C-alpha cells in the first residue's frame, strides 16, 4: 500500500500541474480517507481555495480538522484561520489562538508569523509586542520573507526594545532579496532616507522600480516622485506621470494626488483639469487635508459641466477599484453638489441632466439639450418611479429627481479579519 499511496500522491500533483484539480482530488481521496494527513491537508486546500469550482469552507474544515487532530502544523494553521473568521463554523477566536500556538511551537514558520501578527494586532490574543517580536524572529530565522518584513517593521517602530534601523535594514534586505514586494519598497525608502545605511538614491530607485514593476501602488508613486524630481535618476516627467497613473489606478491616494497635479499643470502629460479634479476627488476620500484644499481650488477653476463630468469619472474609478467607501462618499458629495436651485443650473433640461447622471440614468454630458439620450434616461427614471412615461422634462420630473438624489445611501459592508 505505501507504493500505491505514493503513486496516488504523484498522480495528484501531476493533475495539479495540468490544472485538473478535480482529478487531483480524486487521486488523493482514497489515501486521505485512509488517514494520510498530508493528502487530507491538500484536499482541504483545494476546497478552501475554490480551485474545484467554488470555495467550500465546510469541506475544508472537515479535512483540516482531521489532519490537525493528528498533529499536522500546516492544518492547524489553516484551521485557525477558518476558526478566526467563522468560515465553515462559528467564529472561535480561542480555538484559533490554541491552534496557532500549537503549530508555532511545532516550528511551522507560517504559523509563527501568523501568531506574531496576532500578538502585534491583538487579533485573538492580548497585544504583546515582545511576543510578536519573538515569533517574527523565529519565523524570520527560518527564512520566511513575510516574517522578516514584520520583524523589520517592529525594529523600526521600537515596539519591542529600542529602535534599530541597522537591524531592520538587514531584515528588509533579506525579505526584499527573496522577492517580497513590500520589503522591496521599504528597503528603497531606507536607502532614500539614509536610515540604517548611507543614503543612496540610485539604490533607492533600483528597489522602488523592482516593487513598482510588480504592481505595488505605493512603490509606483515613490518611483514617480524620484523621476519627477531627478532623485537618483535623470528627471523624466513623462515617465513620472506614467508611474503616478499606475499608482492612482492601483488605489494609492498619494499617487492620485500626484497624478491630479500632473494633469492640472501639464507636467509630463497633456493638461486636463477635468481629469485632475476627478483624481483629487478620489484622493480626498483618504482624508488628506491637502487633497481637500486642492479639490476646492480645482472646482473653482472648472466650468460646471466639466465639474459634473469629473464627479462622474471619480465615481466610475472608485467602482473600478471596488472601493465601496470611496464610491458612496463621492456619490454623496455629488448629491449635495446637485441639490441646487434649478435657476442656478441654467435650465430645467440642464438640471434634469445633472440629476440623471448622478443617479446613474445618463452617462453623457450636461449640455442643456433634450436629445434622444436625455429623453430616454428621463423616461426610464419616470418608469422606475411610477411617474407617467411621457417624454418631457418638467417640474414634476425635476422634483422627483431631487428627492431621489437626496435619498440616504447604504453603508459599505464590513471587512473580515485576516492574518
PDB file of C-alpha atoms in Angstrom, residues 308 334-335 337-340 345 348-363 365-366 377-378 381 397-406:
ATOM      1  CA  UNK A 308     -20.125  67.199 -13.334  1.00  0.00           C
ATOM      2  CA  UNK A 334     -22.088  64.710  -5.685  1.00  0.00           C
ATOM      3  CA  UNK A 335     -25.666  64.657  -4.464  1.00  0.00           C
ATOM      4  CA  UNK A 337     -23.485  69.391  -5.294  1.00  0.00           C
ATOM      5  CA  UNK A 338     -26.549  68.607  -7.353  1.00  0.00           C
ATOM      6  CA  UNK A 339     -29.016  69.972  -4.829  1.00  0.00           C
ATOM      7  CA  UNK A 340     -29.023  73.494  -6.275  1.00  0.00           C
ATOM      8  CA  UNK A 345     -28.317  75.252 -13.143  1.00  0.00           C
ATOM      9  CA  UNK A 348     -34.658  72.710 -16.453  1.00  0.00           C
ATOM     10  CA  UNK A 349     -33.045  70.405 -19.015  1.00  0.00           C
ATOM     11  CA  UNK A 350     -29.556  71.023 -17.576  1.00  0.00           C
ATOM     12  CA  UNK A 351     -30.925  70.415 -14.076  1.00  0.00           C
ATOM     13  CA  UNK A 352     -32.546  67.156 -15.142  1.00  0.00           C
ATOM     14  CA  UNK A 353     -29.356  66.027 -16.874  1.00  0.00           C
ATOM     15  CA  UNK A 354     -27.289  66.647 -13.749  1.00  0.00           C
ATOM     16  CA  UNK A 355     -29.607  64.588 -11.568  1.00  0.00           C
ATOM     17  CA  UNK A 356     -29.988  61.820 -14.160  1.00  0.00           C
ATOM     18  CA  UNK A 357     -26.186  61.477 -14.362  1.00  0.00           C
ATOM     19  CA  UNK A 358     -25.628  61.267 -10.609  1.00  0.00           C
ATOM     20  CA  UNK A 359     -28.469  58.744 -10.289  1.00  0.00           C
ATOM     21  CA  UNK A 360     -26.928  56.579 -12.986  1.00  0.00           C
ATOM     22  CA  UNK A 361     -29.566  57.025 -15.692  1.00  0.00           C
ATOM     23  CA  UNK A 362     -27.471  59.154 -18.051  1.00  0.00           C
ATOM     24  CA  UNK A 363     -23.805  58.817 -18.980  1.00  0.00           C
ATOM     25  CA  UNK A 365     -22.610  65.440 -20.504  1.00  0.00           C
ATOM     26  CA  UNK A 366     -24.748  68.354 -19.365  1.00  0.00           C
ATOM     27  CA  UNK A 377     -32.952  58.485 -19.474  1.00  0.00           C
ATOM     28  CA  UNK A 378     -35.810  60.653 -18.225  1.00  0.00           C
ATOM     29  CA  UNK A 381     -36.481  57.294 -14.432  1.00  0.00           C
ATOM     30  CA  UNK A 397     -39.766  65.217 -13.064  1.00  0.00           C
ATOM     31  CA  UNK A 398     -37.178  67.552 -11.532  1.00  0.00           C
ATOM     32  CA  UNK A 399     -38.851  67.417  -8.110  1.00  0.00           C
ATOM     33  CA  UNK A 400     -38.766  63.609  -8.235  1.00  0.00           C
ATOM     34  CA  UNK A 401     -35.107  63.675  -9.297  1.00  0.00           C
ATOM     35  CA  UNK A 402     -34.215  65.993  -6.408  1.00  0.00           C
ATOM     36  CA  UNK A 403     -35.972  63.690  -3.948  1.00  0.00           C
ATOM     37  CA  UNK A 404     -34.251  60.581  -5.335  1.00  0.00           C
ATOM     38  CA  UNK A 405     -30.816  62.227  -5.278  1.00  0.00           C
ATOM     39  CA  UNK A 406     -31.281  63.276  -1.657  1.00  0.00           C
TER      40      UNK A 406
END
